[in-house]
């Protein structure tokens, strides 16, 4: 006979396999349910898994996202609906490599062309589920694999599930022809993995030419790890190679702890005009499934073995997710620490600048010496006539009063310092993030520099601080007759002196060789202020003004750091993510123990 959609031929007899191999005898009523507490615990695990986020670009992030999606799929596709109906028909998912003959085998077992077979790959683009007409209601309800849209016609949409009934298939048993596990289409491979996780029994189909491929063995290993029931079909075995290939595959199965899995060997042979294998070839496998369908206890044993294995595997999977969540939180903390460290360094630089006299050099020193050395400082403290004189001088000469020049010099010096430390902090934070695997993905070029409006904000900060110093002087001297007598101009002069005091670490005025020329008048100015306010009061004025300036600087730098911290805040997982996952897994494990699903104990 000619082939129909397949080029290979078949002949030979299958290896002996017990119909009960790989499935323990049932110890419970197959229609029983394990209790609502297990379903509730699984619902809690689903909620915790769905809430878990892994946004930071860490090596564990993408695997965690895939594991979380797979875990959610298995809960929705299999565990929750199967727990609700342990007596539902046994679902056999037929999976395997490209061109292994899965569709031909399914068609042959149900004695009808229910799934397309052909030489074009992939042949099965959307899954096909075939069951006895009596069981169709269960599968049409959509409780199992709820994410797939039910259809009665073939479809190229991988998110559809074609439902077909076959009277020749015994009730209590259903076959699902899945896409190739090594399909060239990504969506098909992902769907194949999802369907296999929803199987009560995985019928793995491979060929004499493909049985040693890596991809199938990886999936077999995963299925074994979660305790799934597995049966294997070695298809298209040349008669002369049957013994050698079968022995080698059996050896590989034993090595991978799959030696108890039933193994059926189908020889090369021709298909008939309907594209079906000869009944004599499929009879041993068909009889194995017929006995399984007729034996409620055997079906229950398979279901409970796979169900319990899937439940047992939730713990390690969830712990992996929790570990990844811990890594996310640790990475977010590390990124935040690098930013805070960079901006703490900027704050320390400002503090040091206010303590080591560097701000008293250059323009500020020149203007201070001019302000004090010319005697204006004393004249403005003597009477308000000084204010009028300054206005007249400024109007005649066009030159600002020394007090204004000093105030502007103080402002310029501070703004320059703030712009410099902000630029350095931004660069350090940017570099720190770029060196971190999670930080590099969060960066944008603008973060390497201070905010565009930083100069304006720095200028506003200094002006506001200067006004605050004047308010402080005015408040502190409010009950002094001197201030009342000299009014606002004396307050301005005193405020400038206090601002200069903020720039010195141990004295009210600058000391050292760089200010030696103005030392006499400076000390005299200090003596005058101490006479007016008292020595301790002067020190308190300088201390409070300095603290106010540092507070304002801290706020400015915190706002700059917030550009970075906002990114980690949006990417940071909830603080309790790992703890919630572990607690949910523990509740599932406890409920599983109480349900006693493992019939092999």
Coordinates of C-alpha atoms in Angstrom, one line a residue, residues 70-514:
X70 CA 4.7 27.4 33.5
X71 CA 3.6 27.0 37.2
X72 CA 0.5 29.1 36.6
X73 CA -0.3 27.2 33.5
X74 CA 0.0 23.8 35.2
X75 CA -2.2 25.0 38.1
X76 CA -4.9 26.3 35.7
X77 CA -4.5 23.6 33.0
X78 CA -4.2 20.5 35.2
X79 CA -3.9 20.6 39.0
X80 CA -7.0 22.6 39.9
X81 CA -9.4 21.0 37.4
X82 CA -8.0 17.5 38.0
X83 CA -8.4 17.9 41.8
X84 CA -12.0 19.0 41.2
X85 CA -12.7 15.8 39.2
X86 CA -10.4 12.9 39.9
X87 CA -12.9 10.7 38.1
X88 CA -12.7 12.7 34.8
X89 CA -11.4 10.8 31.7
X90 CA -7.7 10.0 31.7
X91 CA -5.9 12.4 29.4
X92 CA -3.0 10.9 27.4
X93 CA -0.9 13.6 25.7
X94 CA 0.9 12.2 22.7
X95 CA 4.2 14.1 22.3
X96 CA 7.5 13.7 20.6
X97 CA 9.9 14.9 18.0
X98 CA 9.1 16.3 14.6
X99 CA 8.1 13.6 12.1
X100 CA 7.9 10.9 14.7
X101 CA 4.5 9.8 13.5
X102 CA 2.4 11.0 16.4
X103 CA -0.7 11.9 14.4
X104 CA -0.5 8.7 12.4
X105 CA -0.3 6.7 15.7
X106 CA -3.3 8.6 17.2
X107 CA -5.4 8.0 14.0
X108 CA -4.5 4.4 14.0
X109 CA -5.4 3.9 17.7
X110 CA -8.8 5.4 17.3
X111 CA -9.3 3.9 13.8
X112 CA -10.2 7.2 12.2
X113 CA -8.3 10.2 10.6
X114 CA -8.9 12.6 13.4
X115 CA -5.5 14.4 13.3
X116 CA -3.8 15.6 10.1
X117 CA -0.6 13.7 9.1
X118 CA 1.7 14.6 6.3
X119 CA 5.3 15.3 5.2
X120 CA 5.1 19.1 5.7
X121 CA 6.4 20.2 9.1
X122 CA 5.0 21.1 11.5
X123 CA 1.9 19.0 10.7
X124 CA 0.1 19.5 14.0
X125 CA -0.2 23.3 14.3
X126 CA -2.9 23.3 16.9
X127 CA -3.6 20.4 19.3
X128 CA -6.3 17.8 18.6
X129 CA -8.1 16.1 21.4
X130 CA -10.0 12.9 20.6
X131 CA -12.3 11.1 23.0
X132 CA -15.3 8.9 23.2
X133 CA -18.6 10.7 22.6
X134 CA -19.6 10.0 26.1
X135 CA -16.7 12.0 27.5
X136 CA -16.9 15.0 25.2
X137 CA -18.9 17.1 27.7
X138 CA -16.0 17.1 30.2
X139 CA -13.6 18.4 27.6
X140 CA -15.9 20.9 26.1
X141 CA -16.6 22.5 29.4
X142 CA -13.1 23.9 29.3
X143 CA -12.1 23.2 32.9
X144 CA -9.0 21.4 31.6
X145 CA -6.7 23.6 29.6
X146 CA -9.0 26.6 30.0
X147 CA -6.7 28.9 28.0
X148 CA -7.4 27.1 24.8
X149 CA -10.5 27.9 22.7
X150 CA -12.6 24.9 21.8
X151 CA -13.3 24.2 18.2
X152 CA -14.7 21.4 16.1
X153 CA -12.6 22.3 13.0
X154 CA -8.9 22.1 12.2
X155 CA -7.1 25.4 12.9
X156 CA -3.7 27.0 12.4
X157 CA -4.1 28.9 15.6
X158 CA -2.0 27.2 18.3
X159 CA -4.3 28.6 21.1
X160 CA -7.2 26.5 19.9
X161 CA -8.1 22.9 20.9
X162 CA -9.9 20.9 18.2
X163 CA -12.3 18.4 19.8
X164 CA -13.0 15.2 17.9
X165 CA -15.1 12.2 19.0
X166 CA -14.2 8.7 18.0
X167 CA -16.6 5.8 19.0
X168 CA -13.7 3.3 18.6
X169 CA -11.9 4.9 21.5
X170 CA -13.1 3.5 24.9
X171 CA -14.8 5.8 27.3
X172 CA -12.6 7.0 30.2
X173 CA -9.6 7.7 27.9
X174 CA -8.7 10.6 25.7
X175 CA -5.8 11.3 23.4
X176 CA -4.3 14.7 22.8
X177 CA -2.1 15.0 19.7
X178 CA 0.4 17.8 20.7
X179 CA 2.7 19.9 18.5
X180 CA 6.3 18.8 18.1
X181 CA 8.4 19.4 21.1
X182 CA 11.3 20.4 18.8
X183 CA 9.2 22.4 16.4
X184 CA 10.8 25.2 14.4
X185 CA 7.9 27.4 15.5
X186 CA 8.5 28.8 19.0
X187 CA 4.8 29.0 19.8
X188 CA 4.4 25.3 19.0
X189 CA 7.3 24.3 21.2
X190 CA 5.9 26.3 24.1
X191 CA 2.4 24.9 23.7
X192 CA 3.8 21.3 23.5
X193 CA 5.5 21.8 26.9
X194 CA 2.3 23.3 28.3
X195 CA 0.2 20.4 27.1
X196 CA 2.7 17.8 28.4
X197 CA 2.4 19.4 31.9
X198 CA -1.4 18.9 31.7
X199 CA -1.1 15.2 30.9
X200 CA -2.2 12.4 33.2
X201 CA -0.1 10.1 31.1
X202 CA 2.6 11.2 28.6
X203 CA 2.9 8.9 25.6
X204 CA 6.3 9.8 24.2
X205 CA 6.8 8.9 20.5
X206 CA 10.2 8.8 19.0
X207 CA 11.9 7.0 16.2
X208 CA 14.9 4.7 15.7
X209 CA 16.7 7.7 14.1
X210 CA 15.7 10.3 16.8
X211 CA 15.5 8.5 20.1
X212 CA 18.8 9.8 21.4
X213 CA 18.1 13.5 20.6
X214 CA 18.8 15.9 23.5
X215 CA 15.5 17.8 23.5
X216 CA 13.2 14.8 24.2
X217 CA 15.4 13.5 27.0
X218 CA 15.3 16.9 28.6
X219 CA 11.6 16.8 28.7
X220 CA 11.5 13.2 29.8
X221 CA 13.8 14.1 32.7
X222 CA 11.5 17.0 33.7
X223 CA 8.5 14.7 33.5
X224 CA 10.3 12.1 35.6
X225 CA 11.3 14.8 38.1
X226 CA 7.6 15.7 38.7
X227 CA 6.5 12.1 39.0
X228 CA 4.4 12.0 35.8
X229 CA 3.3 8.7 34.4
X230 CA 5.1 8.0 31.1
X231 CA 4.9 5.4 28.4
X232 CA 7.1 5.3 25.3
X233 CA 6.7 4.3 21.7
X234 CA 9.8 3.6 19.6
X235 CA 8.5 4.0 16.0
X236 CA 9.8 3.1 12.6
X237 CA 12.4 0.6 13.7
X238 CA 14.0 -1.4 10.9
X239 CA 13.6 -5.2 11.5
X240 CA 17.3 -5.8 11.4
X241 CA 17.9 -3.1 14.1
X242 CA 15.0 -3.9 16.4
X243 CA 17.0 -5.8 19.0
X244 CA 20.0 -3.4 19.0
X245 CA 18.0 -0.2 19.1
X246 CA 15.5 -1.5 21.7
X247 CA 18.3 -2.6 24.0
X248 CA 20.1 0.7 23.7
X249 CA 16.9 2.7 24.4
X250 CA 16.1 0.5 27.4
X251 CA 19.6 1.1 28.7
X252 CA 19.1 4.9 28.3
X253 CA 15.8 4.7 30.1
X254 CA 17.3 2.8 33.0
X255 CA 20.1 5.4 33.2
X256 CA 17.6 8.2 33.4
X257 CA 15.6 6.3 36.1
X258 CA 12.8 5.6 33.6
X259 CA 13.3 1.9 33.4
X260 CA 9.8 1.1 34.7
X261 CA 8.1 3.1 31.9
X262 CA 6.2 0.9 29.4
X263 CA 8.0 0.7 26.1
X264 CA 6.4 -0.3 22.8
X265 CA 8.4 -0.9 19.7
X266 CA 6.7 -0.3 16.3
X267 CA 8.5 -1.6 13.3
X268 CA 8.7 0.0 9.9
X269 CA 5.6 -0.8 7.8
X270 CA 3.3 0.7 5.2
X271 CA 0.1 2.6 6.0
X272 CA -3.2 1.7 4.4
X273 CA -5.2 3.9 2.1
X274 CA -6.6 5.8 5.1
X275 CA -3.1 6.6 6.4
X276 CA -3.5 4.1 9.3
X277 CA -1.0 1.6 10.6
X278 CA -1.9 -2.1 10.3
X279 CA -3.9 -3.2 13.3
X280 CA -1.4 -6.0 14.0
X281 CA 1.3 -3.3 14.6
X282 CA -0.8 -1.2 17.0
X283 CA -2.7 -4.1 18.7
X284 CA -0.4 -4.5 21.7
X285 CA -0.5 -0.7 22.4
X286 CA -4.2 -0.5 21.7
X287 CA -4.9 -3.4 24.0
X288 CA -2.8 -1.8 26.8
X289 CA -4.9 1.3 26.5
X290 CA -8.2 -0.7 26.3
X291 CA -7.3 -2.5 29.6
X292 CA -6.4 0.9 31.2
X293 CA -9.7 2.4 30.1
X294 CA -11.7 -0.5 31.4
X295 CA -9.9 -0.5 34.8
X296 CA -11.1 2.4 37.0
X297 CA -8.5 1.6 39.6
X298 CA -5.7 1.5 37.1
X299 CA -6.8 4.9 35.7
X300 CA -7.1 6.3 39.2
X301 CA -3.6 5.1 40.0
X302 CA -2.1 6.9 37.0
X303 CA -4.0 10.1 37.8
X304 CA -3.0 10.1 41.4
X305 CA 0.6 9.2 40.6
X306 CA 0.9 12.1 38.2
X307 CA -1.1 14.4 40.4
X308 CA 0.9 13.7 43.5
X309 CA 4.2 14.0 41.5
X310 CA 3.1 17.4 40.2
X311 CA 2.2 18.6 43.7
X312 CA 5.5 17.4 45.0
X313 CA 7.4 19.3 42.3
X314 CA 5.7 22.6 43.3
X315 CA 7.9 23.0 46.3
X316 CA 11.3 23.1 44.4
X317 CA 9.8 25.2 41.6
X318 CA 8.4 27.7 44.1
X319 CA 11.7 27.8 46.0
X320 CA 13.4 28.7 42.8
X321 CA 11.0 31.5 42.3
X322 CA 11.4 32.7 45.8
X323 CA 15.2 32.6 45.4
X324 CA 14.9 34.7 42.2
X325 CA 12.7 37.2 44.1
X326 CA 15.3 37.4 46.8
X327 CA 17.9 38.1 44.1
X328 CA 15.7 40.9 42.7
X329 CA 15.3 42.5 46.1
X330 CA 19.1 42.2 46.8
X331 CA 19.9 43.7 43.4
X332 CA 17.5 46.6 43.9
X333 CA 19.1 47.2 47.3
X334 CA 22.6 47.1 45.8
X335 CA 21.6 49.6 43.1
X336 CA 20.0 51.9 45.6
X337 CA 23.1 51.7 47.8
X338 CA 25.3 52.7 44.9
X339 CA 23.1 55.7 44.3
X340 CA 22.9 56.7 47.9
X341 CA 26.7 56.2 48.3
X342 CA 27.3 58.5 45.3
X343 CA 25.1 61.3 46.7
X344 CA 26.3 60.8 50.3
X345 CA 29.8 61.5 48.9
X346 CA 28.4 64.7 47.4
X347 CA 26.9 65.7 50.8
X348 CA 30.3 65.1 52.5
X349 CA 32.0 67.2 49.8
X350 CA 29.7 70.1 50.6
X351 CA 30.2 69.6 54.4
X352 CA 34.0 69.6 53.9
X353 CA 33.8 72.7 51.7
X354 CA 32.0 74.5 54.5
X355 CA 34.7 73.4 56.9
X356 CA 38.1 73.6 55.2
X357 CA 37.9 77.2 54.1
X358 CA 37.9 76.5 50.4
X359 CA 34.8 78.6 49.9
X360 CA 36.5 81.6 51.4
X361 CA 39.1 81.8 48.6
X362 CA 38.9 83.8 45.4
X363 CA 36.0 86.1 44.9
X364 CA 34.4 85.6 48.2
X365 CA 37.6 86.4 50.1
X366 CA 38.2 89.5 48.0
X367 CA 34.7 90.8 48.5
X368 CA 34.8 90.0 52.2
X369 CA 38.1 91.8 52.6
X370 CA 36.7 94.8 50.7
X371 CA 33.5 94.8 52.8
X372 CA 35.4 94.7 56.1
X373 CA 38.7 96.4 55.2
X374 CA 37.1 99.5 53.8
X375 CA 35.2 100.0 57.1
X376 CA 31.8 99.6 55.5
X377 CA 30.9 96.7 57.8
X378 CA 31.3 99.1 60.8
X379 CA 29.7 102.0 59.1
X380 CA 26.6 100.0 58.3
X381 CA 26.4 98.9 61.8
X382 CA 26.7 102.4 63.2
X383 CA 23.5 103.9 61.7
X384 CA 21.1 103.6 58.9
X385 CA 22.8 106.6 57.2
X386 CA 25.2 104.1 55.8
X387 CA 22.4 102.6 53.6
X388 CA 21.6 106.0 52.2
X389 CA 25.3 106.7 51.5
X390 CA 25.7 103.4 49.7
X391 CA 22.8 104.2 47.4
X392 CA 24.2 107.6 46.6
X393 CA 27.7 106.1 45.9
X394 CA 26.2 103.4 43.7
X395 CA 24.1 105.9 41.8
X396 CA 27.1 108.1 41.2
X397 CA 29.8 105.5 40.4
X398 CA 27.6 102.8 38.9
X399 CA 29.4 100.2 41.0
X400 CA 27.3 97.9 43.3
X401 CA 27.8 98.3 47.0
X402 CA 30.4 96.0 48.5
X403 CA 27.6 94.3 50.5
X404 CA 25.8 93.3 47.3
X405 CA 29.1 92.1 45.7
X406 CA 29.8 90.0 48.7
X407 CA 26.3 88.5 48.7
X408 CA 26.6 87.7 45.0
X409 CA 30.1 86.2 45.4
X410 CA 28.7 83.9 48.2
X411 CA 25.9 82.8 46.0
X412 CA 28.1 82.1 43.0
X413 CA 30.6 80.1 45.1
X414 CA 27.9 78.0 46.6
X415 CA 26.1 77.4 43.3
X416 CA 29.4 76.4 41.7
X417 CA 30.0 73.9 44.5
X418 CA 26.5 72.4 44.2
X419 CA 26.7 72.0 40.5
X420 CA 30.1 70.3 40.8
X421 CA 29.1 67.8 43.4
X422 CA 25.8 67.0 41.7
X423 CA 27.6 66.3 38.4
X424 CA 30.1 64.1 40.2
X425 CA 27.4 62.2 42.0
X426 CA 25.4 61.6 38.9
X427 CA 28.5 60.3 37.1
X428 CA 29.4 58.0 40.0
X429 CA 25.9 56.7 40.3
X430 CA 25.6 56.1 36.5
X431 CA 29.0 54.3 36.5
X432 CA 28.0 52.2 39.5
X433 CA 24.8 51.1 37.7
X434 CA 26.5 50.5 34.4
X435 CA 28.8 48.0 36.2
X436 CA 25.8 46.1 37.6
X437 CA 24.0 43.6 35.4
X438 CA 20.6 44.8 36.6
X439 CA 21.5 48.5 36.6
X440 CA 22.7 48.7 33.0
X441 CA 19.2 48.0 31.7
X442 CA 17.7 50.8 33.8
X443 CA 20.0 53.5 32.6
X444 CA 19.3 56.3 30.2
X445 CA 21.9 58.8 28.9
X446 CA 20.3 61.7 30.8
X447 CA 21.1 60.0 34.1
X448 CA 24.8 60.5 33.6
X449 CA 24.3 64.2 34.2
X450 CA 22.4 66.3 36.8
X451 CA 18.9 67.4 36.0
X452 CA 18.6 70.0 33.4
X453 CA 17.1 72.5 35.9
X454 CA 19.7 71.9 38.6
X455 CA 21.5 75.3 38.1
X456 CA 18.2 77.2 38.6
X457 CA 17.3 75.1 41.6
X458 CA 20.8 75.5 43.1
X459 CA 20.6 79.3 42.6
X460 CA 17.1 79.3 44.2
X461 CA 18.4 77.2 47.1
X462 CA 21.2 79.7 47.9
X463 CA 19.0 82.7 47.6
X464 CA 16.4 81.1 49.9
X465 CA 19.2 80.2 52.3
X466 CA 20.5 83.8 52.3
X467 CA 17.0 85.1 53.1
X468 CA 16.7 82.5 55.8
X469 CA 20.0 83.7 57.4
X470 CA 18.6 87.3 57.5
X471 CA 15.4 86.0 59.1
X472 CA 17.5 84.2 61.6
X473 CA 19.5 87.3 62.5
X474 CA 16.4 89.3 62.7
X475 CA 14.7 86.8 65.0
X476 CA 17.8 86.4 67.2
X477 CA 18.3 90.1 67.6
X478 CA 14.7 91.1 67.8
X479 CA 15.0 92.2 71.4
X480 CA 18.3 94.1 70.9
X481 CA 18.1 97.8 70.9
X482 CA 20.9 97.8 68.3
X483 CA 18.9 96.0 65.7
X484 CA 15.9 98.1 66.4
X485 CA 18.0 101.2 65.9
X486 CA 19.9 100.1 62.8
X487 CA 16.9 98.4 61.2
X488 CA 17.1 96.3 58.0
X489 CA 20.5 97.4 56.7
X490 CA 22.3 96.3 59.9
X491 CA 20.5 93.0 59.7
X492 CA 21.8 92.6 56.1
X493 CA 25.4 93.4 57.1
X494 CA 25.2 91.0 60.1
X495 CA 23.7 88.3 57.9
X496 CA 26.6 88.5 55.5
X497 CA 29.0 88.2 58.4
X498 CA 27.1 85.1 59.6
X499 CA 27.2 83.6 56.1
X500 CA 31.0 84.1 56.1
X501 CA 31.1 82.4 59.5
X502 CA 29.4 79.3 58.0
X503 CA 32.3 78.9 55.7
X504 CA 34.8 78.5 58.6
X505 CA 35.2 75.3 60.7
X506 CA 36.4 76.6 64.0
X507 CA 36.1 80.3 64.0
X508 CA 33.6 82.9 63.0
X509 CA 36.0 84.4 60.5
X510 CA 38.5 82.8 58.1
X511 CA 42.1 82.3 59.4
X512 CA 45.4 81.4 57.8
X513 CA 47.9 82.9 55.4
X514 CA 45.3 83.4 52.7

